Coordinates of C-alpha atoms in Angstrom, one line a residue:
Chain A
X1 CA 123.7 93.8 191.3
X2 CA 120.7 95.9 190.5
X3 CA 119.2 93.2 188.3
X4 CA 119.3 90.6 191.1
X5 CA 117.8 93.0 193.5
X6 CA 115.0 93.8 191.1
X7 CA 114.5 90.1 190.6
X8 CA 114.3 89.5 194.4
X9 CA 111.9 92.3 194.9
X10 CA 109.6 91.1 192.2
X11 CA 110.1 87.4 192.8
X12 CA 106.4 86.7 193.6
X13 CA 105.1 88.7 190.6
X14 CA 107.5 86.9 188.3
X15 CA 106.7 83.5 189.6
X16 CA 103.0 84.3 189.4
X17 CA 103.2 85.5 185.8
X18 CA 105.2 82.3 184.9
X19 CA 102.4 80.2 186.3
X20 CA 99.9 82.2 184.4
X21 CA 101.9 81.7 181.2
X22 CA 101.9 77.9 181.9
X23 CA 98.1 78.0 182.3
X24 CA 97.5 80.0 179.1
X25 CA 100.1 78.2 176.9
X26 CA 97.8 75.3 175.8
X27 CA 95.1 77.8 175.0
X28 CA 97.5 79.7 172.8
X29 CA 98.6 76.5 171.1
X30 CA 94.9 75.5 170.5
X31 CA 94.3 78.9 169.0
X32 CA 97.4 78.8 166.7
X33 CA 96.7 75.3 165.5
X34 CA 93.1 76.2 164.6
X35 CA 94.8 78.0 161.6
X36 CA 96.9 75.0 160.7
X37 CA 96.5 73.0 157.5
X38 CA 97.6 69.6 158.7
X39 CA 99.3 67.0 156.6
X40 CA 97.6 63.8 157.4
X41 CA 95.1 62.9 160.1
X42 CA 96.9 64.4 163.2
X43 CA 97.0 68.1 163.9
X44 CA 100.1 68.0 166.2
X45 CA 102.7 69.7 164.1
X46 CA 102.6 73.0 162.3
X47 CA 102.3 72.8 158.5
X48 CA 101.0 76.0 157.0
X49 CA 98.5 78.7 157.6
X50 CA 94.9 78.1 156.5
X51 CA 91.4 79.4 157.3
X52 CA 89.7 76.3 156.1
X53 CA 88.6 75.1 159.5
X54 CA 87.2 78.4 160.5
X55 CA 85.2 78.7 157.3
X56 CA 83.7 75.3 157.9
X57 CA 83.6 74.6 161.6
X58 CA 81.0 71.8 161.3
X59 CA 82.7 70.1 158.4
X60 CA 83.6 67.1 160.5
X61 CA 81.1 64.3 160.7
X62 CA 79.3 64.0 164.1
X63 CA 81.3 66.8 165.8
X64 CA 78.7 69.5 165.9
X65 CA 76.0 66.9 166.8
X66 CA 78.0 65.9 169.8
X67 CA 78.6 69.6 170.6
X68 CA 74.8 70.3 170.6
X69 CA 74.2 67.2 172.7
X70 CA 76.7 68.3 175.3
X71 CA 75.1 71.8 175.4
X72 CA 71.7 70.3 175.9
X73 CA 72.9 68.0 178.7
X74 CA 74.8 70.9 180.3
X75 CA 71.8 73.2 180.3
X76 CA 69.5 70.6 181.8
X77 CA 72.1 69.5 184.3
X78 CA 72.6 73.1 185.3
X79 CA 68.9 73.7 185.8
X80 CA 68.4 70.5 187.8
X81 CA 71.5 70.9 190.0
X82 CA 70.9 74.6 190.6
X83 CA 67.3 74.1 191.7
X84 CA 68.0 71.1 193.9
X85 CA 71.3 72.6 195.2
X86 CA 69.8 75.9 196.1
X87 CA 67.0 74.3 198.1
X88 CA 69.5 72.2 200.0
X89 CA 71.8 75.2 200.7
X90 CA 68.9 77.2 202.1
X91 CA 67.7 74.4 204.3
X92 CA 71.3 73.8 205.6
X93 CA 72.0 77.5 206.4
X94 CA 68.6 78.6 207.6
X95 CA 67.3 75.7 209.6
X96 CA 68.5 73.7 212.5
X97 CA 67.3 70.1 212.4
X98 CA 68.3 66.6 213.1
X99 CA 70.5 64.7 210.6
X100 CA 72.3 67.9 209.6
X101 CA 75.7 66.3 210.1
X102 CA 74.8 63.3 208.0
X103 CA 73.5 65.5 205.3
X104 CA 76.6 67.6 205.3
X105 CA 78.7 64.5 204.8
X106 CA 76.5 63.3 202.1
X107 CA 77.0 66.6 200.3
X108 CA 80.7 66.6 200.9
X109 CA 81.4 63.0 199.8
X110 CA 80.8 63.3 196.1
X111 CA 83.5 66.0 196.0
X112 CA 85.9 63.9 198.1
X113 CA 85.7 60.9 195.8
X114 CA 87.7 60.3 192.6
X115 CA 85.4 60.6 189.6
X116 CA 86.2 57.1 188.4
X117 CA 84.8 55.6 191.6
X118 CA 81.5 57.5 191.2
X119 CA 81.4 56.7 187.5
X120 CA 82.0 53.0 188.0
X121 CA 79.5 52.6 190.8
X122 CA 76.8 54.5 189.0
X123 CA 77.4 52.1 186.1
X124 CA 76.9 49.1 188.3
X125 CA 73.6 50.6 189.4
X126 CA 72.4 51.2 185.9
X127 CA 73.5 47.7 184.8
X128 CA 71.7 46.1 187.7
X129 CA 68.6 48.1 186.9
X130 CA 68.9 47.2 183.3
X131 CA 68.7 50.9 182.4
X132 CA 69.3 52.0 178.8
X133 CA 72.5 54.0 178.8
X134 CA 72.3 57.3 176.9
X135 CA 71.0 60.8 177.3
X136 CA 69.0 60.2 180.5
X137 CA 71.7 58.3 182.3
X138 CA 74.2 61.0 181.5
X139 CA 71.9 63.7 182.7
X140 CA 71.2 61.8 186.0
X141 CA 74.9 61.4 186.5
X142 CA 75.7 65.1 185.8
X143 CA 73.0 66.4 188.1
X144 CA 74.4 64.1 190.8
X145 CA 78.0 65.3 190.7
X146 CA 77.2 69.0 190.1
X147 CA 74.8 69.1 193.0
X148 CA 77.5 69.3 195.7
X149 CA 79.3 72.1 194.0
X150 CA 76.1 74.2 193.7
X151 CA 75.3 73.6 197.4
X152 CA 78.8 74.8 198.4
X153 CA 78.6 77.9 196.2
X154 CA 75.1 78.9 197.3
X155 CA 75.8 78.1 201.0
X156 CA 78.8 80.4 201.1
X157 CA 76.7 83.3 199.8
X158 CA 73.7 82.6 202.0
X159 CA 75.9 82.2 205.1
X160 CA 77.4 85.7 204.6
X161 CA 73.9 87.2 204.3
X162 CA 72.6 89.4 207.1
X163 CA 69.4 87.8 208.4
X164 CA 68.4 91.2 209.7
X165 CA 67.6 92.3 206.2
X166 CA 64.8 89.7 206.0
X167 CA 63.6 90.6 209.4
X168 CA 63.5 94.2 208.3
X169 CA 61.4 93.2 205.3
X170 CA 59.1 91.3 207.5
X171 CA 58.8 94.3 209.8
X172 CA 57.8 96.4 206.8
X173 CA 54.9 93.9 206.3
X174 CA 56.3 92.0 203.4
X175 CA 54.8 88.5 203.3
X176 CA 57.1 85.4 203.2
X177 CA 56.8 85.2 199.4
X178 CA 57.5 88.9 198.9
X179 CA 60.5 88.7 201.3
X180 CA 61.9 85.8 199.4
X181 CA 61.5 87.2 195.9
X182 CA 62.4 90.8 196.7
X183 CA 65.0 90.4 199.4
X184 CA 66.4 86.9 199.8
X185 CA 66.7 85.9 196.2
X186 CA 68.4 89.0 194.9
X187 CA 71.0 88.8 197.7
X188 CA 71.6 85.1 197.1
X189 CA 71.7 85.6 193.3
X190 CA 75.5 85.9 192.8
X191 CA 76.0 82.7 194.8
X192 CA 73.3 80.9 192.7
X193 CA 74.8 82.3 189.5
X194 CA 78.3 81.1 190.5
X195 CA 76.9 77.7 191.3
X196 CA 75.0 77.5 188.0
X197 CA 78.1 78.6 186.0
X198 CA 80.2 76.0 187.8
X199 CA 77.6 73.3 187.2
X200 CA 77.5 74.2 183.5
X201 CA 81.2 74.2 183.1
X202 CA 81.6 70.9 185.0
X203 CA 78.8 69.1 183.1
X204 CA 79.9 70.4 179.7
X205 CA 83.5 69.4 180.2
X206 CA 83.0 66.1 182.0
X207 CA 84.6 63.1 180.4
X208 CA 85.2 60.4 183.0
X209 CA 81.7 60.0 184.4
X210 CA 80.2 60.4 180.9
X211 CA 82.5 57.8 179.4
X212 CA 81.2 55.2 181.8
X213 CA 77.5 56.1 181.6
X214 CA 76.9 57.1 178.0
X215 CA 76.6 53.8 176.3
X216 CA 77.0 54.6 172.6
X217 CA 75.9 58.2 173.0
X218 CA 78.8 60.6 172.1
X219 CA 79.1 63.9 173.9
X220 CA 81.7 66.5 172.8
X221 CA 84.4 65.5 175.2
X222 CA 83.9 61.9 174.1
X223 CA 84.2 62.9 170.5
X224 CA 87.5 64.7 171.3
X225 CA 88.7 61.6 173.2
X226 CA 87.8 59.3 170.2
X227 CA 89.5 61.7 167.8
X228 CA 92.7 61.5 169.8
X229 CA 93.0 58.0 168.6
X230 CA 91.6 58.3 165.1
X231 CA 93.1 61.7 164.2
X232 CA 92.2 65.1 165.5
X233 CA 90.4 67.4 163.0
X234 CA 91.5 71.1 163.1
X235 CA 87.8 72.0 163.8
X236 CA 88.3 70.8 167.3
X237 CA 90.8 73.6 167.8
X238 CA 88.3 76.0 166.3
X239 CA 85.7 75.0 168.8
X240 CA 88.2 75.2 171.6
X241 CA 89.3 78.7 170.6
X242 CA 85.7 79.8 170.2
X243 CA 84.8 78.5 173.7
X244 CA 87.8 80.3 175.2
X245 CA 86.8 83.6 173.6
X246 CA 83.2 83.3 174.6
X247 CA 84.2 82.4 178.1
X248 CA 86.5 85.5 178.4
X249 CA 83.7 87.7 177.0
X250 CA 81.1 86.3 179.4
X251 CA 83.3 86.6 182.5
X252 CA 84.4 90.1 181.5
X253 CA 80.8 91.2 180.9
X254 CA 79.8 89.7 184.3
X255 CA 82.6 91.6 186.0
X256 CA 81.7 94.9 184.2
X257 CA 78.1 94.5 185.4
X258 CA 79.3 93.8 189.0
X259 CA 81.6 96.8 188.9
X260 CA 78.9 99.1 187.6
X261 CA 76.5 97.9 190.3
X262 CA 79.2 98.6 192.9
X263 CA 79.8 102.0 191.6
X264 CA 76.1 102.8 191.4
X265 CA 75.6 101.6 195.0
X266 CA 78.1 104.2 196.2
X267 CA 76.4 107.5 197.2
Chain B
X1 CA 60.1 77.5 195.8
X2 CA 56.5 76.6 196.3
X3 CA 57.5 75.6 199.8
X4 CA 57.7 79.1 201.0
X5 CA 54.2 79.8 199.6
X6 CA 52.8 77.1 201.8
X7 CA 54.1 78.7 205.0
X8 CA 51.5 80.6 206.9
X9 CA 51.5 84.4 206.8
X10 CA 53.6 86.1 209.4
X11 CA 51.6 86.6 212.6
X12 CA 50.7 90.3 212.8
X13 CA 48.5 90.4 215.8
X14 CA 50.5 88.4 218.3
X15 CA 54.0 89.9 218.9
X16 CA 54.9 87.1 221.3
X17 CA 57.2 84.4 220.1
X18 CA 55.1 81.4 219.1
X19 CA 56.2 77.8 218.8
X20 CA 56.6 77.1 215.1
X21 CA 53.7 75.1 213.7
X22 CA 54.4 71.5 212.5
X23 CA 54.0 72.7 208.9
X24 CA 56.7 75.3 209.4
X25 CA 59.0 72.8 211.1
X26 CA 58.8 70.5 208.0
X27 CA 60.0 73.3 205.7
X28 CA 63.7 72.3 205.8
X29 CA 62.8 68.7 205.1
X30 CA 60.8 69.6 202.1
X31 CA 63.6 71.7 200.8
X32 CA 66.1 68.9 201.3
X33 CA 64.0 66.0 200.1
X34 CA 64.5 66.1 196.3
X35 CA 68.2 66.8 196.3
X36 CA 69.1 64.4 199.1
X37 CA 66.9 61.7 197.5
X38 CA 68.9 62.3 194.3
X39 CA 72.2 61.8 196.1
X40 CA 71.0 58.8 198.0
X41 CA 69.7 57.0 194.9
X42 CA 72.4 58.0 192.4
X43 CA 75.4 58.4 194.7
X44 CA 75.0 56.3 197.9
X45 CA 73.0 53.4 196.5
X46 CA 75.5 52.9 193.6
X47 CA 78.3 52.6 196.1
X48 CA 76.4 49.8 197.9
X49 CA 75.8 48.1 194.5
X50 CA 79.4 48.4 193.8
X51 CA 80.3 46.9 197.2
X52 CA 78.1 43.9 196.4
X53 CA 79.6 43.6 192.9
X54 CA 83.1 43.4 194.3
X55 CA 82.3 40.3 196.3
X56 CA 80.6 38.5 193.4
X57 CA 82.0 35.7 191.2
X58 CA 80.8 34.4 187.9
X59 CA 81.2 35.4 184.3
X60 CA 79.3 37.6 181.9
X61 CA 77.8 34.6 180.2
X62 CA 76.6 32.7 183.3
X63 CA 75.9 35.8 185.3
X64 CA 77.3 37.0 188.6
X65 CA 76.4 35.9 192.1
X66 CA 77.3 37.2 195.5
X67 CA 79.7 34.6 197.0
X68 CA 81.6 36.9 199.5
X69 CA 84.7 36.1 197.5
X70 CA 87.0 38.6 199.2
X71 CA 90.0 37.1 197.4
X72 CA 89.2 39.4 194.5
X73 CA 90.5 42.3 196.5
X74 CA 93.8 40.6 197.2
X75 CA 94.1 39.5 193.6
X76 CA 93.4 43.0 192.3
X77 CA 95.9 44.5 194.7
X78 CA 98.6 41.9 193.7
X79 CA 98.0 42.5 190.0
X80 CA 97.7 46.2 190.0
X81 CA 99.7 47.6 192.9
X82 CA 102.2 49.3 190.6
X83 CA 99.3 51.3 189.1
X84 CA 98.1 52.2 192.6
X85 CA 101.5 53.3 193.8
X86 CA 102.0 55.2 190.6
X87 CA 98.6 57.0 190.8
X88 CA 99.3 58.2 194.4
X89 CA 102.8 59.2 193.5
X90 CA 101.8 61.1 190.4
X91 CA 98.9 62.7 192.1
X92 CA 101.0 63.7 195.1
X93 CA 103.7 65.2 193.0
X94 CA 101.2 67.1 190.9
X95 CA 99.6 68.4 194.1
X96 CA 102.9 69.7 195.5
X97 CA 103.8 71.3 192.1
X98 CA 100.3 72.9 192.0
X99 CA 100.9 74.4 195.4
X100 CA 104.4 75.7 194.5
X101 CA 103.1 77.1 191.2
X102 CA 99.7 78.2 192.4
X103 CA 100.7 80.0 195.6
X104 CA 102.6 82.9 193.9
X105 CA 99.8 83.4 191.4
X106 CA 97.1 83.4 194.0
X107 CA 99.3 85.8 196.1
X108 CA 99.8 88.0 193.0
X109 CA 96.0 88.2 192.4
X110 CA 95.2 88.9 196.0
X111 CA 97.8 91.5 196.9
X112 CA 99.8 92.7 193.9
X113 CA 97.5 92.8 190.9
X114 CA 95.7 96.0 191.7
X115 CA 93.5 97.1 188.8
X116 CA 94.7 94.1 186.8
X117 CA 93.2 91.7 189.4
X118 CA 90.0 91.1 187.4
X119 CA 91.8 90.4 184.2
X120 CA 94.2 87.9 185.8
X121 CA 91.2 86.2 187.5
X122 CA 89.5 85.9 184.1
X123 CA 92.7 84.4 182.6
X124 CA 92.7 81.8 185.4
X125 CA 89.1 80.9 185.0
X126 CA 88.6 81.2 181.3
X127 CA 90.8 78.2 180.2
X128 CA 88.3 76.1 182.2
X129 CA 85.8 76.7 179.5
X130 CA 87.9 75.2 176.7
X131 CA 87.3 71.5 177.0
X132 CA 90.1 70.1 179.2
X133 CA 90.6 67.3 176.7
X134 CA 91.4 69.7 173.9
X135 CA 93.9 71.5 176.2
X136 CA 95.5 68.2 177.2
X137 CA 95.9 67.3 173.5
X138 CA 97.6 70.7 173.1
X139 CA 100.3 69.4 175.6
X140 CA 101.0 66.7 173.1
X141 CA 102.0 69.4 170.6
X142 CA 104.0 71.4 173.2
X143 CA 106.0 68.4 174.5
X144 CA 106.3 66.7 171.1
X145 CA 109.6 65.0 170.2
X146 CA 112.0 67.5 168.6
X147 CA 109.7 70.4 169.7
X148 CA 110.9 73.6 171.2
X149 CA 110.4 72.5 174.8
X150 CA 112.4 69.3 174.3
X151 CA 115.1 71.3 172.5
X152 CA 115.5 73.8 175.2
X153 CA 115.6 71.1 178.0
X154 CA 118.0 69.1 176.0
X155 CA 120.4 72.1 175.4
X156 CA 120.3 72.9 179.1
X157 CA 121.1 69.3 179.9
X158 CA 117.9 69.1 182.0
X159 CA 116.8 66.0 180.2
X160 CA 120.1 64.2 181.1
X161 CA 119.3 64.7 184.8
X162 CA 115.6 63.8 184.5
X163 CA 116.3 60.8 182.4
X164 CA 118.8 59.6 185.0
X165 CA 116.1 60.0 187.6
X166 CA 113.7 58.0 185.4
X167 CA 111.3 60.9 184.8
X168 CA 112.0 61.1 181.1
X169 CA 113.6 59.1 178.4
X170 CA 116.6 60.4 176.6
X171 CA 115.4 63.0 174.1
X172 CA 111.8 62.4 174.9
X173 CA 109.3 64.0 177.3
X174 CA 106.1 62.8 175.7
X175 CA 105.1 59.3 176.9
X176 CA 107.1 59.6 180.1
X177 CA 106.2 60.2 183.8
X178 CA 107.2 63.8 183.5
X179 CA 104.6 64.5 180.7
X180 CA 101.9 62.9 182.8
X181 CA 102.7 64.8 185.9
X182 CA 103.0 68.0 183.8
X183 CA 99.5 67.4 182.4
X184 CA 98.1 66.6 185.9
X185 CA 99.6 69.7 187.4
X186 CA 98.3 71.8 184.5
X187 CA 94.8 70.3 184.7
X188 CA 94.2 70.8 188.4
X189 CA 96.0 74.1 188.9
X190 CA 92.8 76.2 188.9
X191 CA 91.4 74.0 191.7
X192 CA 94.5 75.0 193.8
X193 CA 94.6 78.7 192.8
X194 CA 91.0 79.6 193.5
X195 CA 90.7 78.4 197.1
X196 CA 94.2 79.8 197.8
X197 CA 93.1 83.1 196.4
X198 CA 89.8 83.2 198.4
X199 CA 91.6 82.6 201.7
X200 CA 94.5 85.0 200.9
X201 CA 92.0 87.7 199.9
X202 CA 90.4 87.5 203.3
X203 CA 93.7 88.5 205.0
X204 CA 93.7 92.0 206.3
X205 CA 96.5 93.9 204.5
X206 CA 97.1 95.9 207.7
X207 CA 98.5 92.7 209.3
X208 CA 101.4 92.8 206.8
X209 CA 102.0 96.5 207.7
X210 CA 101.9 95.6 211.4
X211 CA 104.4 92.8 210.9
X212 CA 106.6 95.2 208.9
X213 CA 106.3 97.8 211.7
X214 CA 107.5 95.2 214.1
X215 CA 110.7 94.7 212.0
X216 CA 109.7 91.5 210.4
X217 CA 111.4 90.9 207.1
X218 CA 109.1 90.1 204.2
X219 CA 110.1 86.4 204.5
X220 CA 109.3 86.3 208.2
X221 CA 106.0 88.1 207.5
X222 CA 105.1 85.4 205.0
X223 CA 106.2 82.6 207.3
X224 CA 104.5 83.8 210.5
X225 CA 101.5 85.7 209.2
X226 CA 100.5 85.1 205.6
X227 CA 101.0 81.4 205.2
X228 CA 99.4 80.3 208.5
X229 CA 96.3 82.5 207.7
X230 CA 96.1 80.9 204.2
X231 CA 96.0 77.4 205.7
X232 CA 92.3 76.8 204.9
X233 CA 93.0 77.6 201.3
X234 CA 96.1 75.3 201.3
X235 CA 94.1 72.4 202.7
X236 CA 91.1 72.7 200.4
X237 CA 93.3 73.4 197.4
X238 CA 95.5 70.3 198.0
X239 CA 92.3 68.2 198.5
X240 CA 90.7 69.5 195.4
X241 CA 93.9 68.7 193.5
X242 CA 94.9 65.4 194.9
X243 CA 91.5 63.6 194.9
X244 CA 90.6 64.1 191.3
X245 CA 94.3 63.6 190.2
X246 CA 94.5 60.2 191.9
X247 CA 91.6 58.9 189.9
X248 CA 92.4 60.6 186.6
X249 CA 93.3 58.5 183.6
X250 CA 93.0 61.1 180.8
X251 CA 96.5 62.5 181.3
X252 CA 98.1 59.1 181.6
X253 CA 96.4 57.9 178.5
X254 CA 97.0 60.9 176.3
X255 CA 100.4 62.0 177.4
X256 CA 101.9 58.8 178.9
X257 CA 102.7 55.3 177.7
X258 CA 101.8 51.8 178.9
X259 CA 104.5 52.3 181.6
X260 CA 102.7 55.3 183.1
X261 CA 99.2 53.8 183.4
X262 CA 97.3 54.9 186.4
X263 CA 94.7 53.0 188.4
X264 CA 91.8 54.9 186.8
X265 CA 92.9 53.5 183.5
X266 CA 92.8 49.9 184.8
X267 CA 89.3 50.5 186.3
X268 CA 88.1 51.8 183.0
X269 CA 89.5 49.0 181.0
X270 CA 88.2 46.3 183.4
X271 CA 84.8 47.8 183.5
X272 CA 84.2 48.8 179.9
X273 CA 86.4 46.5 177.8
X274 CA 87.3 43.3 179.8
X275 CA 83.9 43.4 181.5
X276 CA 85.4 41.8 184.7
X277 CA 83.0 43.7 187.0
X278 CA 84.1 42.2 190.3
X279 CA 87.8 43.1 189.8
X280 CA 86.8 46.6 188.6
X281 CA 84.5 47.2 191.5
X282 CA 87.1 45.9 194.0
X283 CA 89.8 48.2 192.5
X284 CA 87.6 51.3 192.7
X285 CA 86.6 50.4 196.3
X286 CA 90.3 50.2 197.2
X287 CA 91.0 53.5 195.5
X288 CA 88.0 55.1 197.4
X289 CA 89.2 53.7 200.7
X290 CA 92.8 54.9 200.2
X291 CA 91.7 58.4 199.2
X292 CA 89.1 58.7 202.0
X293 CA 91.6 57.6 204.6
X294 CA 94.3 59.9 203.3
X295 CA 91.9 62.8 203.2
X296 CA 90.7 62.1 206.8
X297 CA 94.2 61.8 208.2
X298 CA 95.2 64.9 206.3
X299 CA 92.3 67.0 207.5
X300 CA 92.9 65.8 211.1
X301 CA 96.6 66.7 211.0
X302 CA 96.1 70.1 209.5
X303 CA 93.6 70.9 212.2
X304 CA 90.9 72.4 210.0
X305 CA 88.1 70.0 210.7
X306 CA 85.6 72.7 210.4
X307 CA 86.4 72.9 206.7
X308 CA 83.9 70.2 206.0

């Protein structure tokens, strides 16, 4: 049976593509339903085609406010976690010192703990301190859980870096600052960028930790969560589709730049 | 990076290796200080607070007091062990499904995609950026009663089997364990695929050729060469999937019913609605302990301790 033989030979490719379809399917549904004109509060079944939601993406009360709040928090959390995480990563890779093991575990633990546990324990701290829940408590929490991921991303890059490049720079009379800015930082940049991107995505998308520590402040994921009970506006699908398209463009652009660099580097 | 500016200029006159000055020896500590302090204050300290909360008694009106009342732990376990068992079961099933689904895709990207590799990688990463809540809500549409998926499964008599197993209810997928596991699997698949891909990509393609030259069938090559070499990816992928899945409550709430509640849900309700802090704290401590023990045992057994 030629068909069966063909199937056997391409089994992995077929299985892989099926998984890919499984991963993309919800995004396609989100996209399609952004053009729906729902009948009633819930946008779960197809009614008829309409561009209403795309014409007026901010037409839902509080949605775009929550979106801009989430963006602000994500930006500041990214900045905070990237700066602190990069410093830790450099210290861990470049220096030998006491307490290294303990620090490695402290970095690893937040990633090895279910989010609810961290969320609930942070809330007990804030309650005990009598802190006002809101923007600042969310930001503190986000920097906390993004930190480990940034450290891991930057560490991987710095570890694969050839230390002789820096020695060479020093041999050529570059000062420590010059060496760092002209040699170390550019080489570490992809790792730092990856860490920052990850931090941004994690913070922007976080629901569980935010849900515990936000008080009455509403971020975008919390708005979506609330709307799942009250009735989901079509505009949520518009935002979801826009995010997907922007993400694809950003990642593709990043890869194009990386490819061009690689091609230019070739003699 | 003001720290590097403080470091003394490189010695130019003395080529001999000098003992680093005290100032230089302190550099790593200055680099670590802010980040580690952050983790100590907002990660470690809260855990201690939570530990103390779990052995308190009292009420919201009268206030709570540490009374070393360990009974809370037993009461919490007795009341909520179904949710615990369910969480571990669902998370475990989702992890295995993620591995089964994710491996071919990671393999495809690493070895077969060729010039499509970047595009496939983008398609794996990009869904990340659409809020996962929106995507989980989309599953509500996909699995809806009377929808295409339910229709197909019904016609193929799959639902008869799964209903008999208790995974679905007759004619329904939504609000059943199957929907929750489907959502969990979907949500954490990228966390499985990316580590798998990284470790597969490192494998030298010539090893496959060598195995082929030594008359190994593709299946044997996979069993003896590819899979063992991808073990670091398998281990970190399963951890990155199982840990968050065990504490998740979003999928159980959005796609499940009251019969599919997971422990995260209980912790959330106790903490934010019932305001029974000791019980909530005890529950999340038990969850943490179970996960940490499971992870430690798993890492030991798989022999990749250097992973951490």
